[in-house]
């Protein structure tokens, strides 16, 4: 590969990564109790739109999926379906301690303890619940991760699908989902 | 041959200009809306960044041939309509393929895009898309009638169906049609509120009510193409209004580079001021239901349209 | 033998042979009807020219048959649609019963229409008109369903029209002494007393579906088999237009100057009736759930446009009317064939039960798409040319500006039912109960494709069709019609170049398609319609998620006042009133001989008492 080719490839990729960084469509899906902090982040006081962050109505249009807090197994099945309907490249931001180690519900029969086993996560924001300033700093961290080229977890999900599926099927009892449709 | 080459080059330049201007207006609107709501808002170029991101998506989902072609219909309709509107009158680069007798043609070709997108949205199989399409078409019956009445008033008053002739009449008499047939202007502006699909007529693409209606199943490059098509359409409608009611832009047969730039600047100023009318009205309006929006157009806008035709016949 | 007579004999003989051939095998009957009509068509297009005149005397009345440029246009529609519909009908009617009866009436209907086209005198016109009416009536009741409501309604309205025509014809003979149409017009038959043209117009308005005579339309068009409805709505309704054209041009050109008020009254009322037909029929078409009824109402609406064009009497208006007459035959024929194909493959045409046939019947969908684009009047296909001419005629040549708005309302509401038709049958979710459907057989697809190709070609080169129409208008008295192969122009000197429009659309289509398909081609994936974003849920297979019921409910609610009054109800109330009156007068027939004797005595007494005033010596 000559120097010229390497440069041009990088320029195109640079523009793509830059545009992905500055335009994030967030899936309008409040999965848990942390979703209460999202309206304040999006509206006038803490204004997430100045970073290019917008709400998107359907997973087909969205880039970022926010897992806002605890995940019941019932919600986990829908979250997996929504995640798989999104288009590459896609990012997941996990809010709160429930996604890291189970948080307040660590010994519940109905919630999951560690989100990373079921779908790949890019950025964790800790807190219970994280304030809007913390949410915005999480988005800024996501932007840095995108710029550094470390956010290709959508493709990693496809590569390690058997492992993820095994984990998902262990915890979701009535598995009735179509195959992944990428 | 050289003439044809210049015409094709002019067509490409017009398309690029329409695209750039339309997207920038969208960005400016977002910024202004944010300021009105006491926050900062994104940069003016945010729509371009969104488009770049959408086009650089690595995987795209399509639902069949019509769903694949749906954004293409909008672009086809947009570019074809653009070809037949004089952007800068008499200029060497931007007169396009305009011909006489084309107001009626324009009314029909503008529907071509929405119908194509509706067919593509129908094939995706999402019931939200179908509901959105039925609402959009019903609303269209609403706003087209006062708009046609306004245009008929113009056609009768000046005995022509060509946009070029109307622009020339305005340049010769020196009075904008906005002032010589004000009822026609008012009816057309009220109809344009429905055309631009800002509040209160934005029930078609309402994100939370309808999962964004017809575009709900489109993502990636399809959504990007649709957004650019929508921006070109916004520019087209604005230019049409400016040509009909505000005297157009560009004067006579100047072909120098400074005259062209001056013409473009005047066009931008006029279209932007006209664009602010639906945007301003949208900032303070809640959303109408579909039957309310149809009935809205059959009250004052229809009355103003009828008065404009009577005015044109009497004068 | 004279070729006109030969054509009619072939058709009549073919009808009888088709009826008898049913005894051999039903499909032979259909093939015989196809061969008959094709032979007649070939004979017509090769042998007949405008000099062919056939005169003979029958029972003391001079009959004259011939062709001129004006009736040639309608002959094109009749024979073209007849050939294609009979080819289509071979496999469409394959498993149905009583095919001999059907094919006999099919060919007799074509015979009636051909006879009308050939007639140059009123008596043969009326005879063939009646042949056409009863043969189409017999096909309308072919199914045996709802004979009273639909069939009798059709027959009554046709009879009203036919008797009005008969009264006018007899009156012409009485006042002007001739049955030959051209002589009667020159003698002023259609322009001196106004009741003659009005009676004739009533007769033609019934067939052309103008309000208030249109109520038979929806039932009759949707109840007959689709291969006949192609001819029924495509060609038979145009016979009314043919008559209207003759009457109205005679009226406008030959009326005396001081009768102008009467002429203006007829013209304005006919134009407004046409516009109201178009508007009201369109909004009824929007709320239909059965594809056949939707197309039936849409036929009536399109005929409203043609009526407006004919009634304006100006150059562009008549050109628009004749152009739309031909093009309407083409695209409505294609659409009824599409519905017939769907009905044959799926078993029903109820749009609330079908969805997602696009992948299973792609050729049918293509024909439907092209025909619907032509129906909606969208450039660059042929329907736009006709609509453009109608608008230009209304704006530039007559001063009926509010009519333009009503027509435009009808046209915009037309987009609604156009989309509904395509969405209801072909788009939407692909359900399990339509999983077994296959594409229609080739003999049904070929006629449809021919019609679709005609639409595309005439869209780019409208001059091909306007050339015969200009000749026709020369016969009617309009000269110097301006047109080119691809350009049209109006009175204010403005032009429309269809070829450049078509080419620019084509080029942009190719470029955009290439861009969309090639960019990111690796990552694009086609998925089925079950994989939609249903808020994260996975729908069961039996859940139907297509939005079919009450599709345009907001539109219906917004225009609720327009739906309240229905001409059907008004006619029904009129009929009930007549029944009450007849109930009353029936009481005179008591069946008692003594009462009748009393009547005779009362009558004689009255005669004696009033003899001085009644009989003046």
mmCIF file with all atom_site columns, C-alpha atoms in Angstrom, chain A residues 5-180:
data_model
loop_
_atom_site.group_PDB
_atom_site.id
_atom_site.type_symbol
_atom_site.label_atom_id
_atom_site.label_alt_id
_atom_site.label_comp_id
_atom_site.label_asym_id
_atom_site.label_entity_id
_atom_site.label_seq_id
_atom_site.pdbx_PDB_ins_code
_atom_site.Cartn_x
_atom_site.Cartn_y
_atom_site.Cartn_z
_atom_site.occupancy
_atom_site.B_iso_or_equiv
_atom_site.pdbx_formal_charge
_atom_site.auth_seq_id
_atom_site.auth_comp_id
_atom_site.auth_asym_id
_atom_site.auth_atom_id
_atom_site.pdbx_PDB_model_num
ATOM 1   C CA . UNK A 1 5   ? -3.592  5.236   -0.899 1.00 0.00 ? 5   UNK A CA 1
ATOM 2   C CA . UNK A 1 6   ? -3.169  5.158   2.827  1.00 0.00 ? 6   UNK A CA 1
ATOM 3   C CA . UNK A 1 7   ? -3.707  8.896   3.034  1.00 0.00 ? 7   UNK A CA 1
ATOM 4   C CA . UNK A 1 8   ? -6.865  8.976   0.949  1.00 0.00 ? 8   UNK A CA 1
ATOM 5   C CA . UNK A 1 9   ? -8.387  6.079   2.790  1.00 0.00 ? 9   UNK A CA 1
ATOM 6   C CA . UNK A 1 10  ? -7.708  7.796   6.040  1.00 0.00 ? 10  UNK A CA 1
ATOM 7   C CA . UNK A 1 11  ? -9.215  11.070  4.828  1.00 0.00 ? 11  UNK A CA 1
ATOM 8   C CA . UNK A 1 12  ? -12.479 9.420   3.847  1.00 0.00 ? 12  UNK A CA 1
ATOM 9   C CA . UNK A 1 13  ? -12.545 7.512   7.076  1.00 0.00 ? 13  UNK A CA 1
ATOM 10  C CA . UNK A 1 14  ? -11.657 10.663  8.946  1.00 0.00 ? 14  UNK A CA 1
ATOM 11  C CA . UNK A 1 15  ? -14.631 12.482  7.473  1.00 0.00 ? 15  UNK A CA 1
ATOM 12  C CA . UNK A 1 16  ? -16.926 9.545   8.248  1.00 0.00 ? 16  UNK A CA 1
ATOM 13  C CA . UNK A 1 17  ? -15.789 9.304   11.851 1.00 0.00 ? 17  UNK A CA 1
ATOM 14  C CA . UNK A 1 18  ? -16.024 13.044  12.286 1.00 0.00 ? 18  UNK A CA 1
ATOM 15  C CA . UNK A 1 19  ? -19.576 13.128  10.987 1.00 0.00 ? 19  UNK A CA 1
ATOM 16  C CA . UNK A 1 20  ? -20.546 10.151  13.148 1.00 0.00 ? 20  UNK A CA 1
ATOM 17  C CA . UNK A 1 21  ? -19.125 11.937  16.129 1.00 0.00 ? 21  UNK A CA 1
ATOM 18  C CA . UNK A 1 22  ? -21.080 15.103  15.615 1.00 0.00 ? 22  UNK A CA 1
ATOM 19  C CA . UNK A 1 23  ? -24.436 13.660  14.675 1.00 0.00 ? 23  UNK A CA 1
ATOM 20  C CA . UNK A 1 24  ? -25.866 11.097  17.041 1.00 0.00 ? 24  UNK A CA 1
ATOM 21  C CA . UNK A 1 25  ? -29.440 9.924   16.681 1.00 0.00 ? 25  UNK A CA 1
ATOM 22  C CA . UNK A 1 26  ? -30.623 8.543   20.005 1.00 0.00 ? 26  UNK A CA 1
ATOM 23  C CA . UNK A 1 27  ? -33.277 5.841   19.951 1.00 0.00 ? 27  UNK A CA 1
ATOM 24  C CA . UNK A 1 28  ? -36.326 7.190   21.770 1.00 0.00 ? 28  UNK A CA 1
ATOM 25  C CA . UNK A 1 29  ? -36.608 4.264   24.140 1.00 0.00 ? 29  UNK A CA 1
ATOM 26  C CA . UNK A 1 30  ? -36.710 4.575   27.904 1.00 0.00 ? 30  UNK A CA 1
ATOM 27  C CA . UNK A 1 31  ? -35.840 1.153   29.241 1.00 0.00 ? 31  UNK A CA 1
ATOM 28  C CA . UNK A 1 32  ? -35.716 1.825   32.935 1.00 0.00 ? 32  UNK A CA 1
ATOM 29  C CA . UNK A 1 33  ? -36.107 4.398   35.640 1.00 0.00 ? 33  UNK A CA 1
ATOM 30  C CA . UNK A 1 34  ? -33.129 6.404   34.458 1.00 0.00 ? 34  UNK A CA 1
ATOM 31  C CA . UNK A 1 35  ? -35.142 7.623   31.524 1.00 0.00 ? 35  UNK A CA 1
ATOM 32  C CA . UNK A 1 36  ? -36.406 10.401  33.763 1.00 0.00 ? 36  UNK A CA 1
ATOM 33  C CA . UNK A 1 37  ? -33.115 12.202  33.234 1.00 0.00 ? 37  UNK A CA 1
ATOM 34  C CA . UNK A 1 38  ? -33.340 12.165  29.444 1.00 0.00 ? 38  UNK A CA 1
ATOM 35  C CA . UNK A 1 39  ? -35.990 14.874  28.960 1.00 0.00 ? 39  UNK A CA 1
ATOM 36  C CA . UNK A 1 40  ? -33.986 17.331  31.065 1.00 0.00 ? 40  UNK A CA 1
ATOM 37  C CA . UNK A 1 41  ? -30.863 16.521  29.095 1.00 0.00 ? 41  UNK A CA 1
ATOM 38  C CA . UNK A 1 42  ? -32.614 17.164  25.796 1.00 0.00 ? 42  UNK A CA 1
ATOM 39  C CA . UNK A 1 43  ? -34.413 20.358  26.708 1.00 0.00 ? 43  UNK A CA 1
ATOM 40  C CA . UNK A 1 44  ? -33.429 23.919  27.223 1.00 0.00 ? 44  UNK A CA 1
ATOM 41  C CA . UNK A 1 45  ? -31.399 23.864  30.388 1.00 0.00 ? 45  UNK A CA 1
ATOM 42  C CA . UNK A 1 46  ? -28.848 21.227  29.516 1.00 0.00 ? 46  UNK A CA 1
ATOM 43  C CA . UNK A 1 47  ? -29.399 21.232  25.739 1.00 0.00 ? 47  UNK A CA 1
ATOM 44  C CA . UNK A 1 48  ? -27.982 18.073  24.216 1.00 0.00 ? 48  UNK A CA 1
ATOM 45  C CA . UNK A 1 49  ? -28.844 19.281  20.693 1.00 0.00 ? 49  UNK A CA 1
ATOM 46  C CA . UNK A 1 50  ? -25.796 21.510  20.514 1.00 0.00 ? 50  UNK A CA 1
ATOM 47  C CA . UNK A 1 51  ? -23.710 18.354  20.266 1.00 0.00 ? 51  UNK A CA 1
ATOM 48  C CA . UNK A 1 52  ? -25.791 17.181  17.356 1.00 0.00 ? 52  UNK A CA 1
ATOM 49  C CA . UNK A 1 53  ? -27.765 14.719  19.464 1.00 0.00 ? 53  UNK A CA 1
ATOM 50  C CA . UNK A 1 54  ? -31.356 14.189  18.304 1.00 0.00 ? 54  UNK A CA 1
ATOM 51  C CA . UNK A 1 55  ? -34.128 11.782  19.074 1.00 0.00 ? 55  UNK A CA 1
ATOM 52  C CA . UNK A 1 56  ? -35.035 9.155   16.500 1.00 0.00 ? 56  UNK A CA 1
ATOM 53  C CA . UNK A 1 57  ? -38.379 7.438   16.357 1.00 0.00 ? 57  UNK A CA 1
ATOM 54  C CA . UNK A 1 58  ? -37.508 3.971   15.115 1.00 0.00 ? 58  UNK A CA 1
ATOM 55  C CA . UNK A 1 59  ? -34.431 1.766   15.402 1.00 0.00 ? 59  UNK A CA 1
ATOM 56  C CA . UNK A 1 60  ? -33.962 1.982   11.659 1.00 0.00 ? 60  UNK A CA 1
ATOM 57  C CA . UNK A 1 61  ? -33.070 5.635   11.997 1.00 0.00 ? 61  UNK A CA 1
ATOM 58  C CA . UNK A 1 62  ? -31.112 5.479   15.258 1.00 0.00 ? 62  UNK A CA 1
ATOM 59  C CA . UNK A 1 63  ? -27.396 5.191   16.073 1.00 0.00 ? 63  UNK A CA 1
ATOM 60  C CA . UNK A 1 64  ? -27.285 5.164   19.817 1.00 0.00 ? 64  UNK A CA 1
ATOM 61  C CA . UNK A 1 65  ? -29.257 2.982   22.174 1.00 0.00 ? 65  UNK A CA 1
ATOM 62  C CA . UNK A 1 66  ? -29.491 4.163   25.757 1.00 0.00 ? 66  UNK A CA 1
ATOM 63  C CA . UNK A 1 67  ? -29.968 1.522   28.414 1.00 0.00 ? 67  UNK A CA 1
ATOM 64  C CA . UNK A 1 68  ? -31.210 3.731   31.191 1.00 0.00 ? 68  UNK A CA 1
ATOM 65  C CA . UNK A 1 69  ? -30.977 1.719   34.360 1.00 0.00 ? 69  UNK A CA 1
ATOM 66  C CA . UNK A 1 70  ? -32.104 -1.766  35.370 1.00 0.00 ? 70  UNK A CA 1
ATOM 67  C CA . UNK A 1 71  ? -33.212 -4.253  32.738 1.00 0.00 ? 71  UNK A CA 1
ATOM 68  C CA . UNK A 1 72  ? -35.918 -6.725  33.476 1.00 0.00 ? 72  UNK A CA 1
ATOM 69  C CA . UNK A 1 73  ? -35.626 -9.915  31.456 1.00 0.00 ? 73  UNK A CA 1
ATOM 70  C CA . UNK A 1 74  ? -38.871 -8.997  29.714 1.00 0.00 ? 74  UNK A CA 1
ATOM 71  C CA . UNK A 1 75  ? -37.373 -5.691  28.586 1.00 0.00 ? 75  UNK A CA 1
ATOM 72  C CA . UNK A 1 76  ? -34.090 -7.375  27.696 1.00 0.00 ? 76  UNK A CA 1
ATOM 73  C CA . UNK A 1 77  ? -35.794 -9.408  24.956 1.00 0.00 ? 77  UNK A CA 1
ATOM 74  C CA . UNK A 1 78  ? -37.212 -6.248  23.365 1.00 0.00 ? 78  UNK A CA 1
ATOM 75  C CA . UNK A 1 79  ? -33.899 -4.431  23.767 1.00 0.00 ? 79  UNK A CA 1
ATOM 76  C CA . UNK A 1 80  ? -32.078 -7.209  21.940 1.00 0.00 ? 80  UNK A CA 1
ATOM 77  C CA . UNK A 1 81  ? -34.638 -7.035  19.120 1.00 0.00 ? 81  UNK A CA 1
ATOM 78  C CA . UNK A 1 82  ? -34.266 -3.246  18.889 1.00 0.00 ? 82  UNK A CA 1
ATOM 79  C CA . UNK A 1 83  ? -30.480 -3.498  18.966 1.00 0.00 ? 83  UNK A CA 1
ATOM 80  C CA . UNK A 1 84  ? -30.468 -6.002  16.156 1.00 0.00 ? 84  UNK A CA 1
ATOM 81  C CA . UNK A 1 85  ? -32.758 -3.840  14.025 1.00 0.00 ? 85  UNK A CA 1
ATOM 82  C CA . UNK A 1 86  ? -30.379 -0.907  14.192 1.00 0.00 ? 86  UNK A CA 1
ATOM 83  C CA . UNK A 1 87  ? -27.909 -0.443  11.381 1.00 0.00 ? 87  UNK A CA 1
ATOM 84  C CA . UNK A 1 88  ? -24.131 -0.516  11.687 1.00 0.00 ? 88  UNK A CA 1
ATOM 85  C CA . UNK A 1 89  ? -22.245 1.330   13.118 1.00 0.00 ? 89  UNK A CA 1
ATOM 86  C CA . UNK A 1 90  ? -24.239 1.462   16.338 1.00 0.00 ? 90  UNK A CA 1
ATOM 87  C CA . UNK A 1 91  ? -23.364 2.366   19.901 1.00 0.00 ? 91  UNK A CA 1
ATOM 88  C CA . UNK A 1 92  ? -24.748 1.497   23.325 1.00 0.00 ? 92  UNK A CA 1
ATOM 89  C CA . UNK A 1 93  ? -24.511 3.726   26.371 1.00 0.00 ? 93  UNK A CA 1
ATOM 90  C CA . UNK A 1 94  ? -25.370 2.148   29.702 1.00 0.00 ? 94  UNK A CA 1
ATOM 91  C CA . UNK A 1 95  ? -26.623 4.303   32.570 1.00 0.00 ? 95  UNK A CA 1
ATOM 92  C CA . UNK A 1 96  ? -26.397 3.657   36.212 1.00 0.00 ? 96  UNK A CA 1
ATOM 93  C CA . UNK A 1 97  ? -24.977 1.008   38.484 1.00 0.00 ? 97  UNK A CA 1
ATOM 94  C CA . UNK A 1 98  ? -27.611 -1.569  37.602 1.00 0.00 ? 98  UNK A CA 1
ATOM 95  C CA . UNK A 1 99  ? -25.956 -2.178  34.280 1.00 0.00 ? 99  UNK A CA 1
ATOM 96  C CA . UNK A 1 100 ? -22.492 -2.531  35.831 1.00 0.00 ? 100 UNK A CA 1
ATOM 97  C CA . UNK A 1 101 ? -23.096 -4.877  38.699 1.00 0.00 ? 101 UNK A CA 1
ATOM 98  C CA . UNK A 1 102 ? -26.795 -5.090  39.336 1.00 0.00 ? 102 UNK A CA 1
ATOM 99  C CA . UNK A 1 103 ? -27.015 -1.999  41.535 1.00 0.00 ? 103 UNK A CA 1
ATOM 100 C CA . UNK A 1 104 ? -30.018 -1.825  43.810 1.00 0.00 ? 104 UNK A CA 1
ATOM 101 C CA . UNK A 1 105 ? -31.557 -4.963  42.305 1.00 0.00 ? 105 UNK A CA 1
ATOM 102 C CA . UNK A 1 106 ? -28.496 -7.203  42.467 1.00 0.00 ? 106 UNK A CA 1
ATOM 103 C CA . UNK A 1 107 ? -30.351 -10.089 44.061 1.00 0.00 ? 107 UNK A CA 1
ATOM 104 C CA . UNK A 1 108 ? -33.627 -9.839  42.170 1.00 0.00 ? 108 UNK A CA 1
ATOM 105 C CA . UNK A 1 109 ? -35.022 -12.835 40.330 1.00 0.00 ? 109 UNK A CA 1
ATOM 106 C CA . UNK A 1 110 ? -36.129 -10.683 37.429 1.00 0.00 ? 110 UNK A CA 1
ATOM 107 C CA . UNK A 1 111 ? -33.311 -8.324  36.465 1.00 0.00 ? 111 UNK A CA 1
ATOM 108 C CA . UNK A 1 112 ? -29.905 -8.814  34.929 1.00 0.00 ? 112 UNK A CA 1
ATOM 109 C CA . UNK A 1 113 ? -26.672 -8.100  36.708 1.00 0.00 ? 113 UNK A CA 1
ATOM 110 C CA . UNK A 1 114 ? -24.194 -7.336  34.004 1.00 0.00 ? 114 UNK A CA 1
ATOM 111 C CA . UNK A 1 115 ? -25.276 -5.866  30.681 1.00 0.00 ? 115 UNK A CA 1
ATOM 112 C CA . UNK A 1 116 ? -22.036 -6.636  28.933 1.00 0.00 ? 116 UNK A CA 1
ATOM 113 C CA . UNK A 1 117 ? -22.904 -10.302 28.663 1.00 0.00 ? 117 UNK A CA 1
ATOM 114 C CA . UNK A 1 118 ? -25.936 -9.707  26.482 1.00 0.00 ? 118 UNK A CA 1
ATOM 115 C CA . UNK A 1 119 ? -25.164 -6.786  24.191 1.00 0.00 ? 119 UNK A CA 1
ATOM 116 C CA . UNK A 1 120 ? -21.838 -4.998  23.746 1.00 0.00 ? 120 UNK A CA 1
ATOM 117 C CA . UNK A 1 121 ? -21.557 -1.695  25.560 1.00 0.00 ? 121 UNK A CA 1
ATOM 118 C CA . UNK A 1 122 ? -19.432 1.265   24.564 1.00 0.00 ? 122 UNK A CA 1
ATOM 119 C CA . UNK A 1 123 ? -19.696 3.691   27.474 1.00 0.00 ? 123 UNK A CA 1
ATOM 120 C CA . UNK A 1 124 ? -20.858 3.255   31.057 1.00 0.00 ? 124 UNK A CA 1
ATOM 121 C CA . UNK A 1 125 ? -22.127 6.198   33.049 1.00 0.00 ? 125 UNK A CA 1
ATOM 122 C CA . UNK A 1 126 ? -22.193 5.469   36.742 1.00 0.00 ? 126 UNK A CA 1
ATOM 123 C CA . UNK A 1 127 ? -24.549 6.961   39.280 1.00 0.00 ? 127 UNK A CA 1
ATOM 124 C CA . UNK A 1 128 ? -28.026 6.215   40.450 1.00 0.00 ? 128 UNK A CA 1
ATOM 125 C CA . UNK A 1 129 ? -29.328 8.115   38.458 1.00 0.00 ? 129 UNK A CA 1
ATOM 126 C CA . UNK A 1 130 ? -26.658 10.108  36.627 1.00 0.00 ? 130 UNK A CA 1
ATOM 127 C CA . UNK A 1 131 ? -27.519 13.802  36.481 1.00 0.00 ? 131 UNK A CA 1
ATOM 128 C CA . UNK A 1 132 ? -27.827 15.518  33.103 1.00 0.00 ? 132 UNK A CA 1
ATOM 129 C CA . UNK A 1 133 ? -24.301 16.850  33.378 1.00 0.00 ? 133 UNK A CA 1
ATOM 130 C CA . UNK A 1 134 ? -23.074 13.287  33.848 1.00 0.00 ? 134 UNK A CA 1
ATOM 131 C CA . UNK A 1 135 ? -25.138 12.174  30.852 1.00 0.00 ? 135 UNK A CA 1
ATOM 132 C CA . UNK A 1 136 ? -23.591 14.853  28.693 1.00 0.00 ? 136 UNK A CA 1
ATOM 133 C CA . UNK A 1 137 ? -20.103 13.938  29.842 1.00 0.00 ? 137 UNK A CA 1
ATOM 134 C CA . UNK A 1 138 ? -20.959 10.344  28.882 1.00 0.00 ? 138 UNK A CA 1
ATOM 135 C CA . UNK A 1 139 ? -21.868 11.515  25.387 1.00 0.00 ? 139 UNK A CA 1
ATOM 136 C CA . UNK A 1 140 ? -18.643 13.473  25.143 1.00 0.00 ? 140 UNK A CA 1
ATOM 137 C CA . UNK A 1 141 ? -16.746 10.312  26.143 1.00 0.00 ? 141 UNK A CA 1
ATOM 138 C CA . UNK A 1 142 ? -18.624 8.457   23.409 1.00 0.00 ? 142 UNK A CA 1
ATOM 139 C CA . UNK A 1 143 ? -17.514 11.093  20.931 1.00 0.00 ? 143 UNK A CA 1
ATOM 140 C CA . UNK A 1 144 ? -13.906 10.604  22.000 1.00 0.00 ? 144 UNK A CA 1
ATOM 141 C CA . UNK A 1 145 ? -14.232 6.834   21.637 1.00 0.00 ? 145 UNK A CA 1
ATOM 142 C CA . UNK A 1 146 ? -15.661 7.256   18.119 1.00 0.00 ? 146 UNK A CA 1
ATOM 143 C CA . UNK A 1 147 ? -12.840 9.587   17.171 1.00 0.00 ? 147 UNK A CA 1
ATOM 144 C CA . UNK A 1 148 ? -10.280 7.097   18.455 1.00 0.00 ? 148 UNK A CA 1
ATOM 145 C CA . UNK A 1 149 ? -11.843 4.380   16.281 1.00 0.00 ? 149 UNK A CA 1
ATOM 146 C CA . UNK A 1 150 ? -12.676 2.061   19.134 1.00 0.00 ? 150 UNK A CA 1
ATOM 147 C CA . UNK A 1 151 ? -16.436 1.890   18.552 1.00 0.00 ? 151 UNK A CA 1
ATOM 148 C CA . UNK A 1 152 ? -17.031 -0.962  16.187 1.00 0.00 ? 152 UNK A CA 1
ATOM 149 C CA . UNK A 1 153 ? -18.832 -3.166  18.617 1.00 0.00 ? 153 UNK A CA 1
ATOM 150 C CA . UNK A 1 154 ? -21.706 -3.728  16.190 1.00 0.00 ? 154 UNK A CA 1
ATOM 151 C CA . UNK A 1 155 ? -19.446 -5.855  14.035 1.00 0.00 ? 155 UNK A CA 1
ATOM 152 C CA . UNK A 1 156 ? -18.016 -7.555  17.125 1.00 0.00 ? 156 UNK A CA 1
ATOM 153 C CA . UNK A 1 157 ? -21.543 -8.575  18.059 1.00 0.00 ? 157 UNK A CA 1
ATOM 154 C CA . UNK A 1 158 ? -21.902 -10.305 14.704 1.00 0.00 ? 158 UNK A CA 1
ATOM 155 C CA . UNK A 1 159 ? -18.585 -12.094 15.124 1.00 0.00 ? 159 UNK A CA 1
ATOM 156 C CA . UNK A 1 160 ? -19.287 -13.342 18.629 1.00 0.00 ? 160 UNK A CA 1
ATOM 157 C CA . UNK A 1 161 ? -22.948 -14.040 18.084 1.00 0.00 ? 161 UNK A CA 1
ATOM 158 C CA . UNK A 1 162 ? -22.899 -17.579 19.498 1.00 0.00 ? 162 UNK A CA 1
ATOM 159 C CA . UNK A 1 163 ? -21.510 -16.420 22.802 1.00 0.00 ? 163 UNK A CA 1
ATOM 160 C CA . UNK A 1 164 ? -24.052 -13.620 23.113 1.00 0.00 ? 164 UNK A CA 1
ATOM 161 C CA . UNK A 1 165 ? -26.885 -15.895 22.076 1.00 0.00 ? 165 UNK A CA 1
ATOM 162 C CA . UNK A 1 166 ? -25.900 -18.504 24.633 1.00 0.00 ? 166 UNK A CA 1
ATOM 163 C CA . UNK A 1 167 ? -25.988 -15.900 27.387 1.00 0.00 ? 167 UNK A CA 1
ATOM 164 C CA . UNK A 1 168 ? -29.294 -14.481 26.184 1.00 0.00 ? 168 UNK A CA 1
ATOM 165 C CA . UNK A 1 169 ? -31.000 -17.832 25.894 1.00 0.00 ? 169 UNK A CA 1
ATOM 166 C CA . UNK A 1 170 ? -29.882 -18.815 29.379 1.00 0.00 ? 170 UNK A CA 1
ATOM 167 C CA . UNK A 1 171 ? -31.814 -15.978 30.902 1.00 0.00 ? 171 UNK A CA 1
ATOM 168 C CA . UNK A 1 172 ? -34.732 -15.481 28.524 1.00 0.00 ? 172 UNK A CA 1
ATOM 169 C CA . UNK A 1 173 ? -36.964 -18.473 28.847 1.00 0.00 ? 173 UNK A CA 1
ATOM 170 C CA . UNK A 1 174 ? -39.531 -18.008 26.051 1.00 0.00 ? 174 UNK A CA 1
ATOM 171 C CA . UNK A 1 175 ? -37.149 -17.438 23.187 1.00 0.00 ? 175 UNK A CA 1
ATOM 172 C CA . UNK A 1 176 ? -39.186 -16.738 20.052 1.00 0.00 ? 176 UNK A CA 1
ATOM 173 C CA . UNK A 1 177 ? -37.079 -14.474 17.872 1.00 0.00 ? 177 UNK A CA 1
ATOM 174 C CA . UNK A 1 178 ? -36.058 -14.546 14.254 1.00 0.00 ? 178 UNK A CA 1
ATOM 175 C CA . UNK A 1 179 ? -32.399 -14.926 13.363 1.00 0.00 ? 179 UNK A CA 1
ATOM 176 C CA . UNK A 1 180 ? -30.226 -11.893 13.212 1.00 0.00 ? 180 UNK A CA 1
#
